[in-house]
Short mmCIF file of C-alpha atoms in Angstrom, two decimals:
data_model
loop_
_atom_site.label_atom_id
_atom_site.label_comp_id
_atom_site.label_asym_id
_atom_site.label_seq_id
_atom_site.Cartn_x
_atom_site.Cartn_y
_atom_site.Cartn_z
CA MET A 1 8.32 -46.41 -55.86
CA THR A 2 11.16 -47.34 -53.49
CA ARG A 3 10.13 -48.21 -49.99
CA ARG A 4 11.99 -46.05 -47.44
CA THR A 5 13.55 -47.75 -44.43
CA GLU A 6 12.70 -46.11 -41.12
CA TRP A 7 15.42 -46.71 -38.52
CA PRO A 8 14.57 -46.87 -34.79
CA ASP A 9 16.52 -44.61 -32.47
CA SER A 10 17.73 -47.20 -29.94
CA ALA A 11 18.74 -50.82 -29.61
CA ASP A 12 15.49 -51.69 -27.79
CA GLU A 13 13.36 -50.11 -30.49
CA LEU A 14 15.42 -51.80 -33.17
CA SER A 15 14.80 -55.17 -31.54
CA ARG A 16 11.05 -54.51 -31.34
CA THR A 17 10.81 -53.61 -35.02
CA ALA A 18 11.98 -57.11 -35.93
CA GLY A 19 9.40 -58.75 -33.69
CA ASP A 20 6.75 -59.24 -36.34
CA ALA A 21 9.26 -60.66 -38.78
CA GLU A 22 10.61 -63.12 -36.21
CA THR A 23 7.05 -64.10 -35.20
CA ARG A 24 6.21 -64.86 -38.83
CA SER A 25 9.42 -66.84 -39.14
CA GLY A 26 8.53 -68.80 -36.01
CA ARG A 27 5.07 -69.66 -37.40
CA ARG A 28 6.65 -71.01 -40.56
CA GLY A 29 9.10 -73.07 -38.47
CA ARG A 30 6.30 -74.65 -36.42
CA ARG A 31 4.58 -75.67 -39.68
CA GLY A 32 7.78 -77.37 -40.84
CA ARG A 33 8.33 -74.86 -43.65
CA GLN A 34 11.08 -72.64 -42.23
CA ALA A 35 14.35 -72.61 -44.19
CA PRO A 36 17.51 -73.81 -42.40
CA GLU A 37 19.28 -71.07 -40.48
CA ASP A 38 22.20 -71.02 -42.89
CA GLY A 39 20.09 -71.38 -46.02
CA PRO A 40 19.11 -68.67 -48.52
CA VAL A 41 16.87 -65.82 -47.50
CA ASP A 42 13.23 -66.12 -48.54
CA SER A 43 12.99 -64.38 -51.91
CA GLY A 44 9.54 -63.07 -51.16
CA GLY A 45 8.02 -64.85 -54.17
CA PRO A 46 4.36 -65.86 -54.64
CA SER A 47 4.49 -68.84 -52.28
CA SER A 48 6.04 -66.66 -49.59
CA SER A 49 3.33 -64.03 -50.04
CA ARG A 50 0.65 -66.60 -49.54
CA ALA A 51 2.36 -67.94 -46.40
CA GLU A 52 2.67 -64.53 -44.76
CA SER A 53 0.24 -61.74 -44.11
CA GLY A 54 1.22 -58.20 -45.08
CA PRO A 55 3.61 -56.93 -47.75
CA PRO A 56 6.87 -58.76 -48.53
CA ARG A 57 9.75 -57.74 -46.30
CA THR A 58 12.47 -55.50 -47.67
CA PRO A 59 16.09 -56.73 -47.70
CA GLU A 60 16.79 -54.38 -44.80
CA GLU A 61 13.98 -55.90 -42.74
CA GLN A 62 15.21 -59.40 -43.52
CA ALA A 63 18.77 -58.40 -42.58
CA ARG A 64 17.61 -56.92 -39.26
CA ALA A 65 15.73 -60.10 -38.37
CA ILE A 66 18.69 -62.32 -39.28
CA CYS A 67 21.15 -60.24 -37.28
CA LEU A 68 18.93 -60.07 -34.23
CA ARG A 69 18.37 -63.81 -34.28
CA LEU A 70 22.12 -64.47 -34.48
CA LEU A 71 22.94 -61.92 -31.79
CA THR A 72 20.36 -63.47 -29.48
CA GLY A 73 22.40 -66.68 -29.52
CA SER A 74 25.78 -65.06 -28.81
CA PRO A 75 27.74 -61.87 -29.55
CA ARG A 76 29.08 -61.65 -33.11
CA THR A 77 31.55 -59.44 -34.93
CA ARG A 78 30.54 -57.27 -37.83
CA LYS A 79 32.38 -59.60 -40.22
CA GLN A 80 30.59 -62.66 -38.87
CA LEU A 81 27.23 -61.01 -39.39
CA ALA A 82 28.22 -59.70 -42.82
CA ASP A 83 29.22 -63.22 -43.85
CA ALA A 84 25.92 -64.59 -42.58
CA LEU A 85 23.91 -62.00 -44.52
CA ARG A 86 25.90 -62.70 -47.68
CA GLN A 87 25.26 -66.43 -47.34
CA ARG A 88 21.54 -65.72 -47.02
CA GLY A 89 21.45 -63.63 -50.19
CA ILE A 90 21.02 -60.16 -48.66
CA PRO A 91 22.21 -57.46 -51.10
CA GLU A 92 25.50 -55.85 -50.04
CA GLU A 93 24.11 -52.31 -49.83
CA ALA A 94 21.23 -53.37 -47.58
CA ALA A 95 23.56 -55.49 -45.43
CA GLN A 96 26.02 -52.65 -44.87
CA GLU A 97 23.22 -50.23 -44.00
CA VAL A 98 21.85 -52.59 -41.36
CA LEU A 99 25.27 -53.44 -39.94
CA SER A 100 26.23 -49.79 -39.64
CA ARG A 101 23.00 -49.03 -37.82
CA PHE A 102 23.56 -51.92 -35.44
CA GLU A 103 26.99 -50.48 -34.68
CA ASP A 104 25.47 -47.03 -34.08
CA VAL A 105 23.09 -48.37 -31.43
CA GLY A 106 25.67 -50.68 -29.83
CA LEU A 107 24.35 -54.06 -30.93
CA ILE A 108 27.63 -54.67 -32.75
CA ASP A 109 30.79 -53.76 -30.84
CA ASP A 110 33.93 -55.51 -32.07
CA GLY A 111 36.02 -53.95 -29.30
CA ALA A 112 33.77 -55.31 -26.57
CA PHE A 113 33.63 -58.65 -28.39
CA ALA A 114 37.44 -58.85 -28.42
CA ASP A 115 37.70 -57.96 -24.72
CA ALA A 116 35.15 -60.61 -23.75
CA TRP A 117 36.77 -63.20 -26.02
CA VAL A 118 40.20 -62.68 -24.46
CA GLU A 119 38.79 -62.85 -20.93
CA SER A 120 36.79 -66.01 -21.60
CA ARG A 121 39.32 -67.93 -23.67
CA HIS A 122 42.30 -67.09 -21.46
CA HIS A 123 40.69 -68.00 -18.16
CA GLY A 124 38.53 -70.80 -19.58
CA ARG A 125 40.96 -72.47 -21.99
CA GLY A 126 44.30 -71.05 -20.89
CA LEU A 127 45.08 -69.56 -24.30
CA ALA A 128 48.00 -67.13 -24.55
CA ARG A 129 48.07 -63.81 -26.37
CA ARG A 130 49.37 -65.23 -29.64
CA ALA A 131 46.59 -67.82 -29.90
CA LEU A 132 43.93 -65.30 -28.86
CA ALA A 133 45.08 -62.83 -31.50
CA ARG A 134 44.97 -65.56 -34.14
CA GLU A 135 41.39 -66.50 -33.21
CA LEU A 136 40.22 -62.89 -33.26
CA ARG A 137 41.75 -62.33 -36.69
CA THR A 138 39.73 -65.24 -38.07
CA LYS A 139 36.60 -63.51 -36.77
CA GLY A 140 37.41 -60.31 -38.64
CA VAL A 141 38.31 -58.09 -35.68
CA ASP A 142 40.45 -55.08 -36.59
CA SER A 143 44.16 -55.39 -35.73
CA ALA A 144 44.11 -52.31 -33.49
CA LEU A 145 41.23 -53.74 -31.45
CA ILE A 146 43.00 -57.09 -31.19
CA ASP A 147 46.19 -55.44 -29.94
CA GLU A 148 44.20 -53.50 -27.35
CA ALA A 149 42.33 -56.57 -26.11
CA VAL A 150 45.28 -58.96 -25.87
CA GLY A 151 47.42 -56.17 -24.44
CA ARG A 152 45.39 -56.41 -21.24
CA LEU A 153 47.11 -59.74 -20.63
CA ASP A 154 50.64 -59.08 -19.44
CA SER A 155 53.53 -61.53 -19.40
CA GLU A 156 53.14 -62.12 -15.67
CA GLN A 157 49.53 -63.24 -16.07
CA GLU A 158 50.52 -65.48 -18.97
CA GLU A 159 53.19 -67.15 -16.86
CA VAL A 160 50.77 -67.72 -13.97
CA THR A 161 48.27 -69.35 -16.33
CA ALA A 162 50.97 -71.41 -18.05
CA ARG A 163 52.15 -72.75 -14.69
CA ALA A 164 48.58 -73.69 -13.72
CA LEU A 165 48.20 -75.59 -17.00
CA VAL A 166 51.46 -77.47 -16.42
CA ASP A 167 50.53 -78.31 -12.83
CA ARG A 168 47.26 -79.87 -14.00
CA LYS A 169 49.01 -81.87 -16.70
CA LEU A 170 51.99 -83.07 -14.62
CA ARG A 171 50.28 -86.02 -12.99
CA THR A 172 49.20 -87.43 -16.37
CA THR A 173 52.84 -87.59 -17.48
CA ARG A 174 54.23 -89.39 -14.46
CA GLY A 175 55.78 -92.69 -15.41
CA LEU A 176 56.85 -91.46 -18.85
CA GLU A 177 60.47 -91.08 -19.86
CA ARG A 178 61.87 -87.67 -18.97
CA ASP A 179 62.35 -86.62 -22.60
CA LYS A 180 58.76 -87.51 -23.40
CA ARG A 181 57.48 -85.57 -20.37
CA LEU A 182 59.39 -82.50 -21.47
CA ARG A 183 58.09 -82.67 -25.02
CA ARG A 184 54.52 -83.32 -23.98
CA LEU A 185 54.32 -80.49 -21.44
CA ALA A 186 56.12 -77.93 -23.59
CA GLY A 187 54.09 -78.97 -26.63
CA MET A 188 50.85 -78.48 -24.73
CA LEU A 189 51.81 -74.88 -23.94
CA ALA A 190 53.02 -74.25 -27.48
CA ARG A 191 49.65 -75.33 -28.89
CA LYS A 192 47.97 -72.78 -26.64
CA GLY A 193 50.13 -70.00 -28.03
CA TYR A 194 52.81 -69.60 -25.36
CA PRO A 195 56.25 -68.45 -26.52
CA GLU A 196 58.89 -71.18 -26.55
CA GLY A 197 61.11 -69.54 -23.93
CA LEU A 198 58.26 -69.06 -21.48
CA ALA A 199 56.91 -72.57 -22.06
CA LEU A 200 60.26 -74.24 -21.48
CA ARG A 201 61.05 -72.15 -18.41
CA VAL A 202 57.73 -73.00 -16.77
CA VAL A 203 58.10 -76.70 -17.54
CA ARG A 204 61.63 -76.75 -16.16
CA GLN A 205 60.59 -75.08 -12.93
CA ALA A 206 57.66 -77.44 -12.44
CA LEU A 207 59.75 -80.53 -13.01
CA GLU A 208 62.54 -79.30 -10.73
CA GLU A 209 60.01 -78.80 -7.94
CA GLU A 210 58.78 -82.35 -8.52
CA GLY A 211 62.31 -83.68 -8.03
CA GLU A 212 63.73 -84.06 -11.53
CA ASP A 213 67.50 -83.69 -11.85
CA PRO A 214 68.26 -79.96 -12.48
CA GLU A 215 71.39 -80.87 -14.46
CA PHE A 216 69.35 -83.04 -16.79
CA LEU A 217 66.83 -80.27 -17.28
CA GLU A 218 69.52 -77.69 -17.94
CA GLY A 219 70.95 -79.95 -20.60
CA HIS A 220 67.64 -80.28 -22.39
CA LEU A 221 65.99 -76.90 -21.90
CA PRO A 222 67.47 -73.50 -22.72
CA GLY A 223 67.96 -71.04 -19.89
CA ASP A 224 66.21 -67.71 -19.52
#
């Protein structure tokens, strides 16, 4: 007879239902018998039955516990969690059922993840829209959600951030040949995803304000 999965009605209840499973997992870890986090899911064989009290966990229960443990560490996208469940041997049908339920109760929200990622990575690392979009694609975020999240950064904000990055880097390039300074500063912005025209304009302005010859800069950097 197939065991029916009973789904809680809220995120809090969903978290509580995994409590026993996580407690059992913690006991195994303290005894030195817990599998590595990225290892296969316990198959529920005879040795597992002896180590745990109660009936073996269903794939859905295992998937819930895995997802909750990962989400406790940091927010994850649906694709990231799906990949983790696949690596741990959770059947696809059970994984998709759990992931859909987590979305229903708000524990998975790729749109909110994308918004937070853009905010954190732009202000913390100075990444531009192009680089942010590339990172979000690798995490499996839908293109429409990516466009919406990176669209909150306008060109004016990008230019302000690019100038701040150049200002911090300027002093480390003093003493270098002018050509090398130009390449180093523009290359730094390019690696962070800034368009070439914007990167070169910001570098030119910064160097002009520092006293570099405007005619030299005009000869080496394209205009607006």
